[in-house]
Amino acid sequence: MNNATPILEIRGIQKSFDRGNGKLLRVLEDVNLDIRPNEVIALIGPSGCGKSTILRIFAGLIEPTKGQVRYKGEKQEGLNPNVAVVFQGFALYPWMTIEQNVEAVLRAKGMAPAAVKERTNRAIRMVGLEGFEEAYPRELSGGMKQRVGMARALSVDPEILFMDEPFSQVDALTAEGLRAEILDIWDDREQNPSSILMVSHDIKEVAYMADRIVVLSANPGRIRTIVENPLPRPREMRSPEFLRLVDQLHDIITSTELPDIAVTTVEPSVEQDIVESLPYALNADLLGTLEYLATQGGSCDIFQVVAQTHVPFEKVLTAVKGLEMLELVETPKRSVHLTPLGHRFVEAGMDERKLIWRDQLLELKLFRVVREMLDLREGELPKEELIQEISTRLPMEDPEHTFETIVAWGRFAEIFAYREEKEVLTYE
């Protein structure tokens, strides 16, 4: 365990955003965390839990509503010049060459031309892009674009490197190589960065890279637990010890996303304003999961589903959450079981399946809201109006994803139709 004095720390952090209607949305609540010398620390958790917001507060890109950021014991004011960020979406200037993209940040720091040239060449060599200095972003693969982003961040010699889901836009093989290269650069103690803070949604990635893994919960974002990673480097992703750690993290996140809690009665006065967040799972994902469970006798370990279907864990988890909302499966511990209704569904013909689906959807408040809106507008509900309603009721969710889920689930149940050319929901 690294008990050195922190380089950077946040204490009692709370963050709220104005929804635009005078009401505040709380996204972080009482977050305390530090970044220590010579470590890789990772943030992981469900969508909307505030991972990227924490990273931006650490960097000084946004101010917390409450609490304090401290750099080496002193209160941090504004941007921290000792950090650099590698972004998820590359964020390259398309009209500049690779060399010019890297030089731009050094010139912005007011460095002399000779130093700019030397730093740029060193950073490009460091990430393996020698020979591509004059290429433009449009000529590069996703992996090469992210290398440019890494070179740009490393060129300023940051004490701490921040990475916001940096490998999510590249293929798995490229991501594996980039992870190893970043760790090789970090492991060179003669140069910065001293430490790395990364945001990720990939459990194996954080188990491979991080010394400490911070698991967050959502609504509002809080630290659920911090897992110390005892595995020596370099780590073998197929070793029993590594797989046990991945299973441990799976269990923690599964218990966060699919908690085994007793169902309690909700008072009608409270229920009126609550609508459910829908997981972004389309019909094929849900039906495919049901069909797979049926082939396994109706019950399966969730990690077995991942291993045998070769579907990413997060996607399987999202589908299972959707099916649980529809009461077609239940999730005791790590298992997924078809409920009696789920068994009836998989054994039914298409017409009966649609009736079951319809009945279950209309148990959800959000679908009843959509029906009410359709009634009020005499059977024609513009997409824009529903998107606005979703944004108001579920401000932490992606309204487009929620809209797509509503349309997909509702169409299958034949509750309503969606006329794409006019962007309206209708009863016909």
XYZ file of C-alpha atoms in Angstrom:
428
model
C 0.000 0.000 0.000
C 1.312 3.449 -0.948
C 0.989 5.711 2.119
C 3.071 8.620 0.763
C 1.843 12.190 1.112
C -0.728 12.814 -1.648
C 0.166 14.895 -4.677
C -3.452 15.884 -5.229
C -6.548 15.385 -3.082
C -10.212 16.292 -2.916
C -12.050 16.637 0.386
C -15.806 16.807 1.018
C -16.533 17.346 -2.654
C -20.100 18.013 -3.672
C -21.101 19.019 -7.195
C -24.463 20.200 -8.496
C -25.450 21.449 -11.949
C -28.267 23.817 -12.814
C -30.897 22.004 -14.870
C -31.894 25.278 -16.483
C -35.227 25.523 -14.673
C -33.826 26.921 -11.442
C -33.482 23.452 -9.870
C -30.104 21.930 -9.046
C -29.045 18.407 -9.962
C -26.662 16.831 -7.430
C -24.115 14.614 -9.224
C -21.486 14.138 -6.491
C -21.939 13.869 -2.735
C -19.170 13.931 -0.099
C -16.342 12.521 -2.215
C -12.925 12.220 -0.560
C -10.017 10.888 -2.602
C -6.287 11.398 -3.091
C -3.704 10.681 -5.774
C -0.372 9.509 -4.389
C 3.102 9.537 -5.951
C 4.047 6.641 -8.241
C 0.636 5.026 -8.517
C -2.086 4.331 -11.085
C -5.559 4.936 -9.696
C -8.751 4.090 -11.597
C -12.363 5.233 -11.283
C -15.042 2.764 -12.349
C -18.803 2.651 -11.897
C -22.162 2.907 -13.675
C -22.972 5.589 -16.228
C -23.858 8.873 -14.576
C -21.932 8.211 -11.356
C -19.660 11.231 -11.852
C -16.361 9.601 -12.886
C -15.475 12.239 -15.460
C -16.728 15.022 -13.176
C -14.296 13.904 -10.462
C -11.448 13.895 -12.992
C -12.336 17.413 -14.151
C -12.540 18.717 -10.578
C -9.116 17.230 -9.813
C -7.703 18.961 -12.919
C -9.318 22.290 -12.062
C -11.408 22.264 -15.240
C -14.569 22.742 -13.175
C -15.115 24.017 -9.649
C -16.860 21.928 -6.988
C -20.056 23.291 -5.460
C -18.692 22.427 -2.032
C -15.417 21.042 -0.719
C -11.794 21.637 -1.567
C -9.068 20.491 -3.975
C -5.527 20.513 -2.541
C -2.238 20.202 -4.422
C 0.655 19.119 -2.161
C -1.232 20.356 0.862
C -2.178 23.777 -0.541
C -5.597 24.801 -1.808
C -5.749 24.563 -5.598
C -7.077 27.589 -7.446
C -8.128 27.162 -11.084
C -6.339 24.886 -13.549
C -3.539 22.706 -12.248
C -0.522 23.225 -14.550
C 1.025 19.947 -13.400
C -1.582 17.687 -14.987
C -2.413 16.762 -18.593
C -5.487 14.988 -19.961
C -5.896 12.286 -22.612
C -9.502 12.481 -23.794
C -11.824 9.722 -24.973
C -12.603 11.432 -28.303
C -8.987 12.259 -29.343
C -9.746 16.057 -29.538
C -7.236 16.675 -32.348
C -7.161 19.701 -34.634
C -8.051 18.167 -38.038
C -6.272 20.895 -40.036
C -2.962 20.330 -38.226
C -0.365 17.608 -38.732
C 0.615 15.288 -35.892
C 3.655 17.450 -35.195
C 1.575 20.639 -35.188
C -1.052 19.114 -32.870
C 1.644 18.374 -30.299
C 3.425 21.707 -30.767
C 0.185 23.644 -30.217
C -0.002 22.881 -26.494
C 3.680 23.707 -25.954
C 3.386 27.036 -27.739
C 0.335 27.818 -25.608
C 2.601 27.425 -22.552
C 4.911 30.089 -23.987
C 7.904 27.815 -24.515
C 10.820 28.826 -26.731
C 10.820 27.408 -30.310
C 13.858 25.176 -29.668
C 12.244 23.676 -26.551
C 8.974 23.173 -28.430
C 10.777 21.226 -31.154
C 12.757 19.099 -28.703
C 9.719 18.271 -26.529
C 7.568 17.485 -29.592
C 10.129 15.111 -31.099
C 10.647 13.359 -27.769
C 6.901 12.860 -27.195
C 6.311 11.550 -30.723
C 9.168 9.041 -30.302
C 7.822 8.035 -26.911
C 4.485 6.908 -28.364
C 5.948 5.255 -31.462
C 4.847 7.747 -34.135
C 8.228 8.558 -35.655
C 7.840 8.956 -39.397
C 4.239 10.178 -39.141
C 4.997 13.768 -38.104
C 3.563 15.254 -41.316
C 0.396 13.095 -41.411
C -3.039 14.577 -40.709
C -5.606 13.067 -38.307
C -7.852 11.942 -41.205
C -4.998 9.713 -42.416
C -4.647 7.903 -39.099
C -6.319 4.895 -37.499
C -8.135 5.283 -34.190
C -5.160 3.861 -32.320
C -2.741 6.277 -33.981
C -5.023 9.220 -33.214
C -5.010 8.256 -29.562
C -1.215 8.025 -29.659
C -1.197 11.652 -30.835
C -3.396 12.552 -27.858
C -0.970 10.713 -25.576
C 2.029 12.465 -27.151
C 0.392 15.852 -26.718
C -0.339 15.161 -23.045
C 3.134 13.740 -22.332
C 4.914 16.580 -24.124
C 4.156 18.987 -21.265
C 5.912 16.632 -18.820
C 2.907 16.332 -16.470
C 3.313 15.216 -12.897
C -0.061 13.460 -13.141
C -1.574 12.084 -16.353
C -5.369 12.018 -16.479
C -7.020 9.607 -18.917
C -10.785 9.749 -19.515
C -11.756 6.374 -21.057
C -8.805 6.717 -23.450
C -9.061 3.275 -25.067
C -12.832 3.018 -25.571
C -12.672 4.288 -29.185
C -10.103 1.758 -30.421
C -10.252 -1.972 -31.110
C -9.363 -4.487 -28.392
C -5.921 -5.409 -29.756
C -4.882 -1.759 -30.153
C -6.178 -0.965 -26.654
C -4.098 -3.800 -25.209
C -0.948 -2.407 -26.811
C -1.662 1.164 -25.704
C -2.233 0.105 -22.096
C 1.127 -1.666 -22.003
C 2.901 1.333 -23.565
C 1.381 3.791 -21.099
C 2.517 1.603 -18.196
C 6.031 1.355 -19.664
C 6.212 5.160 -19.899
C 4.863 5.581 -16.355
C 7.277 2.960 -14.995
C 10.288 5.014 -16.119
C 11.020 6.756 -12.840
C 13.463 9.172 -14.461
C 10.620 11.098 -16.101
C 7.034 12.093 -15.503
C 4.219 11.248 -15.120
C 4.656 10.255 -11.520
C 1.042 9.086 -11.287
C -1.952 8.310 -13.490
C -5.656 8.843 -12.808
C -7.866 7.010 -15.273
C -11.609 6.735 -15.838
C -12.775 3.431 -17.294
C -15.814 1.206 -17.739
C -13.671 -1.897 -18.452
C -13.129 -4.123 -15.423
C -10.216 -6.071 -16.900
C -8.568 -2.825 -17.935
C -8.559 -1.371 -14.416
C -7.439 -4.700 -12.922
C -4.511 -4.716 -15.366
C -3.490 -1.084 -14.942
C -4.442 0.228 -11.516
C -2.876 0.011 -8.061
C -6.108 1.282 -6.489
C -9.556 0.830 -8.008
C -12.242 3.270 -6.847
C -15.751 1.852 -7.330
C -18.443 4.524 -7.481
C -22.209 4.365 -7.031
C -24.634 6.782 -8.670
C -27.477 9.234 -8.014
C -25.605 11.101 -6.627
C -22.074 9.812 -7.182
C -20.343 8.470 -4.078
C -17.349 6.235 -3.409
C -18.717 2.772 -2.754
C -15.376 1.122 -2.005
C -11.675 1.273 -2.884
C -10.003 -1.997 -3.878
C -6.240 -2.270 -3.433
C -4.660 -4.257 -6.264
C -1.923 -6.507 -4.798
C -0.869 -8.140 -8.089
C 2.793 -7.616 -9.038
C 3.687 -6.097 -12.398
C 3.781 -7.083 -15.195
C 0.331 -8.630 -14.831
C -0.828 -11.691 -16.715
C -4.489 -11.309 -17.653
C -5.017 -15.072 -17.797
C -3.479 -15.889 -14.439
C -5.745 -17.326 -11.703
C -4.912 -14.401 -9.395
C -5.874 -11.848 -12.039
C -9.143 -13.634 -12.836
C -9.996 -13.801 -9.114
C -9.539 -10.027 -8.866
C -11.747 -9.513 -11.930
C -14.403 -11.722 -10.335
C -14.164 -9.710 -7.109
C -14.703 -6.462 -9.027
C -17.535 -8.037 -11.010
C -19.219 -9.015 -7.748
C -18.877 -5.504 -6.298
C -20.242 -3.815 -9.418
C -23.002 -6.393 -9.883
C -24.161 -5.851 -6.319
C -24.210 -2.115 -7.080
C -26.141 -2.460 -10.329
C -28.372 -5.413 -9.396
C -28.737 -5.262 -5.607
C -30.650 -7.974 -3.766
C -33.060 -5.746 -1.862
C -36.470 -6.418 -0.464
C -39.354 -4.874 -2.392
C -41.174 -2.298 -0.280
C -44.500 -0.616 -0.802
C -44.270 2.920 -2.183
C -46.796 5.470 -1.082
C -48.878 6.713 -4.041
C -47.986 10.341 -3.295
C -44.288 9.516 -3.724
C -44.720 7.277 -6.772
C -46.427 9.968 -8.817
C -43.182 11.833 -9.602
C -40.902 8.835 -10.047
C -40.170 7.319 -13.434
C -37.729 4.512 -14.058
C -34.362 4.910 -15.755
C -34.316 2.485 -18.675
C -31.127 0.581 -19.486
C -29.929 1.104 -23.056
C -30.744 -2.421 -24.204
C -32.557 -3.044 -27.468
C -34.913 -5.923 -28.197
C -32.330 -8.225 -29.778
C -30.160 -8.051 -26.632
C -33.086 -8.809 -24.334
C -34.561 -11.601 -26.436
C -31.140 -13.131 -27.061
C -30.443 -13.267 -23.320
C -33.802 -14.924 -22.655
C -33.213 -17.504 -25.376
C -29.752 -18.277 -24.007
C -31.134 -18.754 -20.483
C -33.752 -21.106 -21.901
C -30.981 -23.287 -23.401
C -29.372 -23.455 -19.932
C -32.515 -24.710 -18.236
C -33.574 -21.219 -17.170
C -30.645 -20.403 -14.885
C -27.044 -19.364 -15.381
C -24.154 -17.525 -13.720
C -23.936 -14.063 -15.275
C -20.227 -14.508 -15.993
C -20.982 -17.768 -17.807
C -23.300 -15.795 -20.074
C -20.414 -13.424 -20.849
C -17.912 -16.238 -21.430
C -20.115 -18.382 -23.655
C -21.859 -15.681 -25.691
C -18.704 -13.513 -26.112
C -20.811 -10.443 -25.333
C -19.085 -7.766 -23.189
C -19.962 -7.882 -19.497
C -21.445 -4.384 -19.422
C -23.777 -5.208 -22.337
C -24.937 -8.444 -20.689
C -25.468 -6.604 -17.409
C -27.545 -3.944 -19.174
C -29.741 -6.575 -20.836
C -30.228 -8.381 -17.531
C -31.232 -5.122 -15.839
C -33.852 -4.555 -18.543
C -35.257 -8.059 -18.190
C -35.351 -7.682 -14.412
C -37.378 -4.482 -14.802
C -39.847 -6.462 -16.906
C -39.913 -9.197 -14.224
C -38.786 -11.825 -16.729
C -35.630 -12.665 -14.756
C -34.409 -12.374 -11.201
C -30.804 -11.961 -10.085
C -29.881 -13.606 -6.794
C -26.180 -12.952 -6.175
C -24.265 -13.661 -9.430
C -26.967 -15.814 -11.010
C -29.669 -14.968 -13.517
C -32.896 -17.029 -13.341
C -35.939 -16.972 -15.538
C -38.993 -16.123 -13.442
C -42.205 -18.131 -13.979
C -43.303 -15.309 -16.277
C -39.945 -15.523 -18.067
C -40.442 -19.266 -18.636
C -43.923 -18.571 -19.960
C -42.526 -15.902 -22.285
C -39.815 -18.084 -23.884
C -42.280 -20.938 -24.391
C -44.957 -18.680 -25.942
C -45.668 -17.874 -29.571
C -45.044 -14.391 -30.927
C -48.560 -13.059 -30.280
C -48.513 -14.126 -26.628
C -44.987 -12.785 -26.210
C -46.146 -9.366 -27.367
C -49.066 -9.427 -24.922
C -46.769 -10.332 -22.020
C -44.307 -7.622 -23.064
C -47.121 -5.085 -23.312
C -48.490 -5.898 -19.862
C -45.040 -5.602 -18.279
C -44.217 -2.314 -19.998
C -47.448 -0.765 -18.761
C -46.376 -1.627 -15.218
C -43.578 0.914 -15.703
C -44.418 4.525 -14.923
C -42.387 5.861 -17.863
C -44.470 3.985 -20.420
C -47.684 5.133 -18.754
C -46.381 8.717 -19.029
C -45.807 8.210 -22.761
C -49.351 6.868 -23.160
C -50.747 9.847 -21.250
C -48.804 12.256 -23.458
C -50.103 10.492 -26.581
C -53.670 10.800 -25.292
C -53.249 14.502 -24.556
C -51.933 15.104 -28.072
C -54.646 13.066 -29.744
C -52.396 10.200 -30.748
C -49.413 12.093 -32.213
C -46.463 12.827 -29.931
C -43.438 14.629 -31.452
C -40.056 13.122 -30.639
C -38.741 16.540 -29.546
C -41.482 16.863 -26.944
C -40.850 13.410 -25.510
C -37.095 14.045 -25.429
C -37.761 17.204 -23.402
C -39.969 15.256 -20.979
C -37.270 12.596 -20.576
C -34.613 15.261 -19.943
C -36.774 16.860 -17.232
C -37.722 13.630 -15.469
C -34.389 11.797 -15.902
C -31.698 14.507 -16.054
C -28.852 12.075 -15.359
C -29.722 9.846 -18.321
C -28.954 10.182 -22.022
C -32.357 11.275 -23.421
C -31.621 9.947 -26.922
C -30.735 6.495 -25.584
C -33.828 6.472 -23.376
C -35.964 7.524 -26.337
C -34.510 4.725 -28.500
C -35.244 2.194 -25.758
C -38.821 3.445 -25.344
C -39.425 3.174 -29.093
C -37.858 -0.278 -29.423
C -39.654 -1.803 -26.426
C -42.941 -0.072 -27.218
C -42.934 -1.124 -30.878
C -42.396 -4.774 -29.962
C -45.354 -4.617 -27.586
C -47.384 -2.712 -30.216
C -48.244 -0.050 -27.637
C -47.431 2.619 -30.204
C -45.609 3.118 -33.494
C -42.879 5.543 -34.461
C -42.975 7.350 -37.802
C -39.332 8.151 -38.434
C -39.926 10.424 -41.418
C -42.060 12.755 -39.267
C -40.337 11.967 -35.943
C -43.614 11.339 -34.121
C -45.007 8.545 -31.976
C -48.517 7.462 -32.921
C -51.062 4.838 -31.936
C -51.184 3.511 -35.497
